[in-house]
Short mmCIF file of C-alpha atoms (C1' of nucleotides) in Angstrom, two decimals:
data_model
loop_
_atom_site.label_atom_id
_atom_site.label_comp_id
_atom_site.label_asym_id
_atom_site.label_seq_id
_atom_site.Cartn_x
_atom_site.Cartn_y
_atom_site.Cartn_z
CA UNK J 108 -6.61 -6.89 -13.54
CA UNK J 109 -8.79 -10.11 -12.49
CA UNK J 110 -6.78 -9.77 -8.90
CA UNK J 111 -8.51 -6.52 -8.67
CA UNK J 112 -11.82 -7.24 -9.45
CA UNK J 113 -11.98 -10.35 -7.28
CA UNK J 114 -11.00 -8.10 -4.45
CA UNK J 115 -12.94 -5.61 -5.41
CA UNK J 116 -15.65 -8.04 -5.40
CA UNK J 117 -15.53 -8.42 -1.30
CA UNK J 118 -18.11 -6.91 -0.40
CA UNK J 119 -19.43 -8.48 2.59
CA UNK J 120 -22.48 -6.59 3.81
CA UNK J 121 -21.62 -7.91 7.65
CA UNK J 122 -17.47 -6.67 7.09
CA UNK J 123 -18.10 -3.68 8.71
CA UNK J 124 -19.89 -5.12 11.23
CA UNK J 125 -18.04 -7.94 12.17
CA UNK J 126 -14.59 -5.95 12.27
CA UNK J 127 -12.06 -6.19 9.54
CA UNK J 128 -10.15 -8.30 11.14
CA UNK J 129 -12.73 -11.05 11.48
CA UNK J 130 -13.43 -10.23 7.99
CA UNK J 131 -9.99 -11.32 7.11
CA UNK J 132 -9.94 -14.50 7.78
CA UNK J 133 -13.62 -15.01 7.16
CA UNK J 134 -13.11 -13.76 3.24
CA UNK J 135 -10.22 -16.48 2.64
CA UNK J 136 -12.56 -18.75 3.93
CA UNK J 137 -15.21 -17.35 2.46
CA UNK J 138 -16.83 -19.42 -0.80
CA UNK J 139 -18.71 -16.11 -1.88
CA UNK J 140 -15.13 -13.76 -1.51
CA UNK J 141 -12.37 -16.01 -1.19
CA UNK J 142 -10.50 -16.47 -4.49
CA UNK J 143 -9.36 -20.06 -2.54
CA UNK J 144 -9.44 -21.90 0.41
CA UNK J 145 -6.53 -20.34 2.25
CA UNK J 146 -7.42 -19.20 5.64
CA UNK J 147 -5.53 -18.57 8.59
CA UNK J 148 -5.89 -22.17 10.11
CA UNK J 149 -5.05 -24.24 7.18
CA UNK J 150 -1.63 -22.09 6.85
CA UNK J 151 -0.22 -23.19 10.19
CA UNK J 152 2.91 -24.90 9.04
CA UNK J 153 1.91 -27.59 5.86
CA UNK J 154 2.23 -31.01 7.28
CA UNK J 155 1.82 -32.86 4.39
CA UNK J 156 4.55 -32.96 1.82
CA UNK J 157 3.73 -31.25 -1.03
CA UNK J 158 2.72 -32.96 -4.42
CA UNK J 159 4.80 -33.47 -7.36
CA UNK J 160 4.74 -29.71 -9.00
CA UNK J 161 3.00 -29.61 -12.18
CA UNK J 162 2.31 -26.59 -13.39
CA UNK J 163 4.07 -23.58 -14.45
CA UNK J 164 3.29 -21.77 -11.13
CA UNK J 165 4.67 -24.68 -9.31
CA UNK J 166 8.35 -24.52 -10.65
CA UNK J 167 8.51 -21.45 -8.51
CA UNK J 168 8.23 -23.08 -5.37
CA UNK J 169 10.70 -25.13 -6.20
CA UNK J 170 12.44 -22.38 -4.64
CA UNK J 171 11.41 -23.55 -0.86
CA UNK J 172 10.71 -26.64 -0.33
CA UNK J 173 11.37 -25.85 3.62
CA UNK J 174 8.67 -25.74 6.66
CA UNK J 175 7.61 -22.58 7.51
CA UNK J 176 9.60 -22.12 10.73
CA UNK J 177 12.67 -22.89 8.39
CA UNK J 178 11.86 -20.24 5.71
CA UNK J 179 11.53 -17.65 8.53
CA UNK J 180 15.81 -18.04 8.75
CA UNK J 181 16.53 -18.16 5.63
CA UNK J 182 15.20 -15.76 2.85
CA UNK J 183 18.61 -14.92 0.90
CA UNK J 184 15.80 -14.08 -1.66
CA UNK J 185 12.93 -12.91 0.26
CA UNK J 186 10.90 -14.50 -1.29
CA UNK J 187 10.16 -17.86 -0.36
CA UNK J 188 7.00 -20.10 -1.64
CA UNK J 189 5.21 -23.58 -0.72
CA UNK J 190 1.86 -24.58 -0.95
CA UNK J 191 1.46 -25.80 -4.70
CA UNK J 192 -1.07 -27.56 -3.52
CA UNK J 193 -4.45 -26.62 -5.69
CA UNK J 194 -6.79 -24.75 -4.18
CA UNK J 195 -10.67 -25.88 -4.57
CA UNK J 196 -13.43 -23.79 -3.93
CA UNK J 197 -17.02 -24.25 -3.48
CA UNK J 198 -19.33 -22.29 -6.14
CA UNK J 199 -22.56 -23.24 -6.40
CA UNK J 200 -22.39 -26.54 -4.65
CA UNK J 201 -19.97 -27.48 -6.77
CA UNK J 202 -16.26 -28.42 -5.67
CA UNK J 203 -14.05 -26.18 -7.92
CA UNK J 204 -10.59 -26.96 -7.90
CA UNK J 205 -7.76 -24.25 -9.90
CA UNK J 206 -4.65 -23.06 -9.24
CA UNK J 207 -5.02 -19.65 -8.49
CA UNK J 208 -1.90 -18.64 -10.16
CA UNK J 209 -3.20 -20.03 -13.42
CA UNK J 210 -6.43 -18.23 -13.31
CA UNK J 211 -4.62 -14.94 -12.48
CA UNK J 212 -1.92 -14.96 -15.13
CA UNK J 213 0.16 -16.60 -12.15
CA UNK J 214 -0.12 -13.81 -9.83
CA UNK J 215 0.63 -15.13 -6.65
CA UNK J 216 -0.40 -13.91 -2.79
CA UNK J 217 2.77 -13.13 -0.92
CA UNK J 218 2.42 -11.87 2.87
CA UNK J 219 4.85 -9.04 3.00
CA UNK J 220 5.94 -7.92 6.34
CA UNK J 221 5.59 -4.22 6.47
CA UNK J 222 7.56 -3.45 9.64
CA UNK J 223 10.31 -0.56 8.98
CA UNK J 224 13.36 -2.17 7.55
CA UNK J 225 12.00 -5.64 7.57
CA UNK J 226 11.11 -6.69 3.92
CA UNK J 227 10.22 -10.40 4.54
CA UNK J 228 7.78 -11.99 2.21
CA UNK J 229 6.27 -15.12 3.21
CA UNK J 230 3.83 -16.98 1.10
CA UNK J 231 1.30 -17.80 4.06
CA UNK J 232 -0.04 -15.54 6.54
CA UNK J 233 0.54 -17.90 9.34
CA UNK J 234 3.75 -17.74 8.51
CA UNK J 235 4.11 -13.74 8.18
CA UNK J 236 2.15 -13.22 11.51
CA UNK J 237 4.68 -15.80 13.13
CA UNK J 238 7.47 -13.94 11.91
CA UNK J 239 5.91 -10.80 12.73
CA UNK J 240 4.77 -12.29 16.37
CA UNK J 241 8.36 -13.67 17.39
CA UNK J 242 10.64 -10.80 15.49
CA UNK J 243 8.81 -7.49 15.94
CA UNK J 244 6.74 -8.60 18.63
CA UNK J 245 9.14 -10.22 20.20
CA UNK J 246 6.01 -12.73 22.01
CA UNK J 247 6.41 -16.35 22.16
CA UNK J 248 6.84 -17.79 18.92
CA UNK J 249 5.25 -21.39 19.61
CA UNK J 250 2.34 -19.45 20.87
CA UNK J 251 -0.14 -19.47 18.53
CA UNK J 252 -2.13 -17.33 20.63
CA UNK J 253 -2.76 -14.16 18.39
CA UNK J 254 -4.42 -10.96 19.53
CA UNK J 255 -4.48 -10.36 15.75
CA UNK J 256 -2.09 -7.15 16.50
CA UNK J 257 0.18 -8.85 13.40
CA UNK J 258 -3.00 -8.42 11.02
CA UNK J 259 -1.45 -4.45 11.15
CA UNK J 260 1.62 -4.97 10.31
CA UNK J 261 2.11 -6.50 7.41
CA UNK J 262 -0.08 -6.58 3.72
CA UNK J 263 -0.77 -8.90 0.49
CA UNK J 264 1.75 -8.44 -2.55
CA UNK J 265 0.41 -10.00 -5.84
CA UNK J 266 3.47 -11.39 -7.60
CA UNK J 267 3.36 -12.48 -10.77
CA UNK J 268 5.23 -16.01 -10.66
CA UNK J 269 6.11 -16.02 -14.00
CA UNK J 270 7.84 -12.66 -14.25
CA UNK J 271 8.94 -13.37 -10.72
CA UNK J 272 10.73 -16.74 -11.33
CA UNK J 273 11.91 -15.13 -14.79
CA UNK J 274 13.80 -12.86 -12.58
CA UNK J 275 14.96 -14.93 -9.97
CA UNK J 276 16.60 -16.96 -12.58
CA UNK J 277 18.19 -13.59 -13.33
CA UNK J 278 19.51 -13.50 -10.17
CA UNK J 279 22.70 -15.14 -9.44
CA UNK J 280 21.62 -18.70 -8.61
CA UNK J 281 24.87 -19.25 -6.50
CA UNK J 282 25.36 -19.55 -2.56
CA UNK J 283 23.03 -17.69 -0.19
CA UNK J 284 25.40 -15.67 1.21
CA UNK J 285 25.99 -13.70 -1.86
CA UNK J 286 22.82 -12.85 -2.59
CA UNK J 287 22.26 -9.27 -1.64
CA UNK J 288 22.24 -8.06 2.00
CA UNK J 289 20.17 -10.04 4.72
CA UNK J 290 17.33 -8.11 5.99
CA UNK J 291 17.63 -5.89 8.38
CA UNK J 292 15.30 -6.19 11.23
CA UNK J 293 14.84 -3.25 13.27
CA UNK J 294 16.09 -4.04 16.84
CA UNK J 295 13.50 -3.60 19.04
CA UNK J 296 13.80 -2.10 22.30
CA UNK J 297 10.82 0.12 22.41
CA UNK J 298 7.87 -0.83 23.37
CA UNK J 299 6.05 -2.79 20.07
CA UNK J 300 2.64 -2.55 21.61
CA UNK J 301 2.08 1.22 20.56
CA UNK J 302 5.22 1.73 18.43
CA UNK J 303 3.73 1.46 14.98
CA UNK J 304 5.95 0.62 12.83
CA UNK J 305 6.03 3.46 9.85
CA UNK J 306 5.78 1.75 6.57
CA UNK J 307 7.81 2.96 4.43
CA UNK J 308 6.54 1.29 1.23
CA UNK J 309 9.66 1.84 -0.93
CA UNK J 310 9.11 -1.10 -3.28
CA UNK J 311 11.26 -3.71 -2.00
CA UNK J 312 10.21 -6.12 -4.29
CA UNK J 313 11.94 -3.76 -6.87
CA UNK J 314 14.92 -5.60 -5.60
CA UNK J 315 14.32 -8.99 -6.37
CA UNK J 316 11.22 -9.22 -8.48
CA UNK J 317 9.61 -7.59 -10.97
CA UNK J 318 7.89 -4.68 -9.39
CA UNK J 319 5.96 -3.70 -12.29
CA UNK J 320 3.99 -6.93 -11.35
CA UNK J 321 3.37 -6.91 -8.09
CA UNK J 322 0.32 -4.96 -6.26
CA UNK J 323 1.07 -4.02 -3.16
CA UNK J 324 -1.92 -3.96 -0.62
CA UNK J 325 -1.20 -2.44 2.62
CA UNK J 326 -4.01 -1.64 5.57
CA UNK J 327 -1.41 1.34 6.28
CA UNK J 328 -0.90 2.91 2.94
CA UNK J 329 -1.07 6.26 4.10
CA UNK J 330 2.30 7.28 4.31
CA UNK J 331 3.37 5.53 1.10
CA UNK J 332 3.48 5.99 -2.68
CA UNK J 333 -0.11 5.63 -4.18
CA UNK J 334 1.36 4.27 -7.02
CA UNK J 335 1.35 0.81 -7.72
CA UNK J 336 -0.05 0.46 -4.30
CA UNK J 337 -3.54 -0.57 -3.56
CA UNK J 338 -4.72 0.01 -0.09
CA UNK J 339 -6.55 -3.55 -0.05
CA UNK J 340 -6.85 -3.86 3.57
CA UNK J 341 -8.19 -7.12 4.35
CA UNK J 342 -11.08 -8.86 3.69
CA UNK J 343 -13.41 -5.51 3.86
CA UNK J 344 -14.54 -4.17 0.54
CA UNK J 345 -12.42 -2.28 -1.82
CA UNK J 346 -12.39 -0.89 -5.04
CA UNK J 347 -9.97 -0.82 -7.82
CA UNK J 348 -6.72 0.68 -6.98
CA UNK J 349 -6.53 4.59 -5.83
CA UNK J 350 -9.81 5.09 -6.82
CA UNK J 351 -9.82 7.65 -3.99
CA UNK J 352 -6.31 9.15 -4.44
CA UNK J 353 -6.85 9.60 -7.75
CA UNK J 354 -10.33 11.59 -7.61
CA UNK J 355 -8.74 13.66 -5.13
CA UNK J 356 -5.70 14.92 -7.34
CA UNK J 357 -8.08 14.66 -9.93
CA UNK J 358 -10.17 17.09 -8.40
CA UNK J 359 -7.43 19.30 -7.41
CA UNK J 360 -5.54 19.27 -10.80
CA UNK J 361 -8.53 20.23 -12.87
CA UNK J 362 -9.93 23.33 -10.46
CA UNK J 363 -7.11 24.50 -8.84
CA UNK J 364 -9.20 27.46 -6.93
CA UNK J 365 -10.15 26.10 -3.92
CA UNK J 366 -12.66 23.68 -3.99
CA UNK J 367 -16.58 24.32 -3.50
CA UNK J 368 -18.49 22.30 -1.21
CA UNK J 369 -19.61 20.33 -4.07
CA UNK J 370 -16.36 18.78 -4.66
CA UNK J 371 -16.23 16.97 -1.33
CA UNK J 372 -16.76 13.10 -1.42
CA UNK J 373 -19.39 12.00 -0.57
CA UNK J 374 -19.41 10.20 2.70
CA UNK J 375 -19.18 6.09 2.34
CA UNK J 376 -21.13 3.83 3.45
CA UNK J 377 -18.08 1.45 4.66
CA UNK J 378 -17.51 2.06 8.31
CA UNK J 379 -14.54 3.41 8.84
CA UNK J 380 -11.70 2.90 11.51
CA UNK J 381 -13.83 5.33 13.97
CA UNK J 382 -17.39 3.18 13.77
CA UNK J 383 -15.48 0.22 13.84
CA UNK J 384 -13.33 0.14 17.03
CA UNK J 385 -14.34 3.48 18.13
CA UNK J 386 -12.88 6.24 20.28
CA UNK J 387 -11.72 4.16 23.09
CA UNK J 388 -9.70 1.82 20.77
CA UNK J 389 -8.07 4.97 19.05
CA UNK J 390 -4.98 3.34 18.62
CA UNK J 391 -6.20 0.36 16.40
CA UNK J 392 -7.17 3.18 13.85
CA UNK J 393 -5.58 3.39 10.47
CA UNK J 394 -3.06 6.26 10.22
CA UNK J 395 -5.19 8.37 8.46
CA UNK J 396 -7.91 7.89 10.51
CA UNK J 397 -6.03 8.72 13.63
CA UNK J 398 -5.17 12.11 11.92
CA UNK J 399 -8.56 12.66 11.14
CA UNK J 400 -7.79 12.34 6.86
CA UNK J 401 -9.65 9.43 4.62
CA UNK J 402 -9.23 6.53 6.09
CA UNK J 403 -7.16 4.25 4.51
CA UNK J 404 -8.28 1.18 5.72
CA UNK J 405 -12.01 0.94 5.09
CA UNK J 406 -11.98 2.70 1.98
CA UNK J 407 -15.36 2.71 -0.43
"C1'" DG R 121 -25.42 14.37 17.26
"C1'" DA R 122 -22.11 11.30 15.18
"C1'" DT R 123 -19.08 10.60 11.71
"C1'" DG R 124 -15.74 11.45 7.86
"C1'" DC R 125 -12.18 14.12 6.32
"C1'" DC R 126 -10.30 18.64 4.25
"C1'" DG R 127 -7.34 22.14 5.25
"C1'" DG R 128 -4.27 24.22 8.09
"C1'" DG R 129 -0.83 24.48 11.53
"C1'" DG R 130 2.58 23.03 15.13
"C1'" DA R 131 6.66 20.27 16.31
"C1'" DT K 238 7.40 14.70 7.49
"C1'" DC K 239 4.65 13.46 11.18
"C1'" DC K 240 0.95 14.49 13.86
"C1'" DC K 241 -3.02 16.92 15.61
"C1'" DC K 242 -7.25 19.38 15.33
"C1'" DG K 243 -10.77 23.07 13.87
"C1'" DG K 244 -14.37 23.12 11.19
"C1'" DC K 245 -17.47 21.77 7.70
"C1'" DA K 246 -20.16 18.31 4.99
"C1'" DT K 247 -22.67 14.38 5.34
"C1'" DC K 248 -25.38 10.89 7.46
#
DNA sequence: GATGCCGGGGA
DNA sequence: TCCCCGGCATC
């Protein structure tokens, strides 16, 4: 419920403005928005060895203690975590340093890649946008160059560590190669650069964690379950879960004649997909906003 | 006029 | 189910 809020709290007047992609990395980074230091160039592959693990959140990662470019091979679990390293944050001047998994009942940030088939969680972005980059994208995979085309296709999970590692231990702790079927990656001979990928939300985590924990936050939610799912796209201001899906069948369940003009939302004030890249970059559009419904991604 | 998106329809 | 678009409300 705090993971909510604290998202819900980014409400960066200059988002719109600066694109929601800048905004992404700009809100990890952010002191005001960022529940903890974690942005995009402090992800790129953890050099220093991590410190002894400590906490309760830290006995999950005891799962990886691999590089990212080795994680990227092998996810018999899909799920794969590093950086125990406390986070600090600045508030007020003042150095804060927490574990973000301890202030949010040890809900944890995965990066889940969203491409169709693919269901690979990585615990940095650098890592998922690497993955996404080299697999889906099939570009150069030492390249760090990034045209931020990744940002699309994949989303945050919130995974409760606790749950989660309860239920990893669940699973059979035995060889890799038992563990449930790899992941299938989609082969890719179309072309990527205007192939969106469809998400098809379906809960993976279901398989090997706790789904009941995790929040799924997707920038192309459109086509998936509402449920459980909370279109946090990233780093632009949101609300608490479905707040729009839910008026809407809310609205529809409780006058079933068709609707009067009063019924209609009100317009937001986020700028949506449209204001933001406009008509010429049509194709950077959220789903919905391509077929002309409520955006998805800038939501209010 | 521009924008957001509901409702409807075609493939 | 996916996708597009007419048309209306809102800004």
């Amino acid at each position: 419920m705090g993971v909510i809020c604290l998202f819900g709290v980014m409400q960066g007047a200059d988002l719109a403005g600066k694109g929601w992609k800048e905004s992404l990395s700009a809100s990890y980074s952010s002191s005001t928005s960022g529940n903890w230091s974690w942005d995009a160039s402090d992800q790129s592959v953890p050099s220093t060895p991590s410190p002894p693990l400590s906490n309760d959140a830290g006995k999950s990662f005891l799962l990886s203690s691999q590089s990212d470019d080795n994680i990227e091979e092998t996810e018999s679990t899909h799920f794969l975590f590093e950086d125990p390293i406390p986070r600090k944050r600045k508030v007020g001047g003042q150095v804060v340093a927490y574990e973000k998994t301890d202030l949010l009942n040890s809900m944890k940030v995965m990066f889940k890649c969203l491409w169709k088939n693919c269901e690979k969680v990585l615990s940095t972005s650098s890592g998922i946008q690497r993955h996404i980059r080299t697999v889906h994208l099939g570009r150069n995979g030492d390249s760090d160059y990034s045209d931020g085309e990744e940002d699309f296709y994949y989303s945050e999970i919130e995974v409760n560590m606790d749950t989660l590692s309860e239920g990893l231990s669940n699973l059979t702790p035995t060889s890799p190669t038992t563990s449930g079927p790899a992941p299938v990656f989609p082969v890719l001979t179309c072309d990527v650069s205007r192939s969106e990928p469809t998400h098809m939300i379906h809960t993976p985590l279901s398989q090997s964690a706790p789904s009941a924990l995790c929040h799924i936050r997707t920038d192309h939610a459109y086509q998936g379950p509402m449920t459980q799912i909370r279109t946090v796209s990233i780093g632009e201001k949101r609300q608490p879960v479905n707040h729009t899906t839910v008026s809407k069948t809310h609205t529809n369940t409780t006058s079933t004649s068709k609707p009067t003009t009063g019924t209609r939302k009100p317009r937001g004030e986020a700028k949506k997909c449209r204001k933001v890249y406009g008509m010429e970059k049509r194709d950077l559009w959220c789903t919905a906003c391509r077929w002309k419904k409520a955006c998805q991604r800038f939501t209010d």
